[in-house]
């Protein structure tokens, strides 16, 4: 959905999966610094919004998701995954229950497939699933923000800030009194700094939760059965994931960022060496300079110097090998 906030001064539209909101408003680093200082907001109104109501909503979702949500307290934020039968990640949900409804925001365009799966699993449970994307916008307030939350908004509070589920009709009014607006690129830069994976960016069709550090934050290891649990338990108890997420400090003398999909090799092997991974997200950070997230083979030494394409890269461990 195209956000009305693209009419704000300096707005440059985002592309790809994030199309519909602003990539930035003319000053990427100023926008990053504002968010880091707890000021402003990010328009995430392109994200899908799914609502689950009914008396059985929590116990039912508990059977389907990787997270323990059967006793989820009102107002407590959590995140969860939907896995395939083989344990591969299919959906990532960012949840909160307001006492009558579980609200979740998901990656843009994924809500229809998620809802189709949830509908197929309703059986005799007292639940209703609805796509609320058309009438509900997601807005992010950074950690430390003192912006007043509008009446009628559902708040999902996390260590990184607050996600508001806001009636879409209130979005422009909210922006007028809650500025300055920061674009998706600023939000992504802070996400990369915080080592937080994103579905469709750090994942592919083979990704399992252990590879990205989603164990604990999105996967509960002591809950009951759910689809894909066998893979989670087997890797947790008997083995190691084949790949691991790393944070890369990129050579700042290079003018161009290595785009997602750039092949990673050992620096000692040179640019013609064997591929050991891929860049998943690369950004310019207001303090750290050019940095990236990448997924590499688990057995790559943690002190190995890397090449992202032709760009030298030093790795910082996110997921232990």
Short mmCIF file of N, CA, C and O in Angstrom, two decimals, residues 6 12-24 46 184-185:
data_model
loop_
_atom_site.label_atom_id
_atom_site.label_comp_id
_atom_site.label_asym_id
_atom_site.label_seq_id
_atom_site.Cartn_x
_atom_site.Cartn_y
_atom_site.Cartn_z
N UNK A 6 4.45 9.66 1.86
CA UNK A 6 5.37 9.91 0.74
C UNK A 6 5.25 11.32 0.21
O UNK A 6 6.08 11.77 -0.59
N UNK A 12 11.82 10.14 -0.48
CA UNK A 12 12.28 9.35 -1.62
C UNK A 12 11.74 7.93 -1.44
O UNK A 12 12.02 7.29 -0.43
N UNK A 13 10.94 7.44 -2.38
CA UNK A 13 10.29 6.14 -2.19
C UNK A 13 11.29 4.99 -2.09
O UNK A 13 12.32 4.96 -2.77
N UNK A 14 10.97 4.04 -1.22
CA UNK A 14 11.74 2.80 -1.15
C UNK A 14 11.37 1.92 -2.34
O UNK A 14 10.34 2.10 -2.99
N UNK A 15 12.23 0.94 -2.59
CA UNK A 15 12.01 0.05 -3.72
C UNK A 15 11.92 -1.39 -3.23
O UNK A 15 12.17 -1.70 -2.08
N UNK A 16 11.56 -2.27 -4.15
CA UNK A 16 11.50 -3.70 -3.83
C UNK A 16 10.39 -4.02 -2.86
O UNK A 16 9.30 -3.45 -2.92
N UNK A 17 10.66 -4.91 -1.91
CA UNK A 17 9.65 -5.36 -0.96
C UNK A 17 9.15 -4.22 -0.09
O UNK A 17 8.02 -4.25 0.41
N UNK A 18 9.96 -3.18 0.09
CA UNK A 18 9.57 -2.05 0.94
C UNK A 18 8.92 -0.91 0.15
O UNK A 18 8.73 0.19 0.70
N UNK A 19 8.57 -1.17 -1.07
CA UNK A 19 7.89 -0.16 -1.87
C UNK A 19 6.60 0.28 -1.19
O UNK A 19 5.88 -0.54 -0.60
N UNK A 20 6.32 1.58 -1.24
CA UNK A 20 5.10 2.08 -0.63
C UNK A 20 5.34 3.03 0.52
O UNK A 20 4.44 3.77 0.91
N UNK A 21 6.56 3.02 1.07
CA UNK A 21 6.93 3.96 2.11
C UNK A 21 8.24 4.63 1.69
O UNK A 21 8.82 4.31 0.66
N UNK A 22 8.70 5.57 2.51
CA UNK A 22 9.90 6.34 2.15
C UNK A 22 11.17 5.60 2.54
O UNK A 22 11.29 5.08 3.66
N UNK A 23 12.14 5.58 1.62
CA UNK A 23 13.48 5.08 1.95
C UNK A 23 14.19 6.08 2.85
O UNK A 23 14.87 5.70 3.80
N UNK A 24 14.03 7.37 2.53
CA UNK A 24 14.59 8.43 3.37
C UNK A 24 13.89 9.73 3.03
O UNK A 24 13.11 9.82 2.07
N UNK A 46 3.55 -0.12 5.20
CA UNK A 46 3.48 -1.10 4.11
C UNK A 46 3.47 -2.53 4.63
O UNK A 46 3.21 -3.46 3.86
N UNK A 184 13.04 4.18 5.83
CA UNK A 184 13.36 2.77 6.00
C UNK A 184 14.86 2.52 6.07
O UNK A 184 15.32 1.64 6.79
N UNK A 185 15.66 3.30 5.34
CA UNK A 185 17.10 3.07 5.36
C UNK A 185 17.69 3.32 6.74
O UNK A 185 18.59 2.61 7.18
#
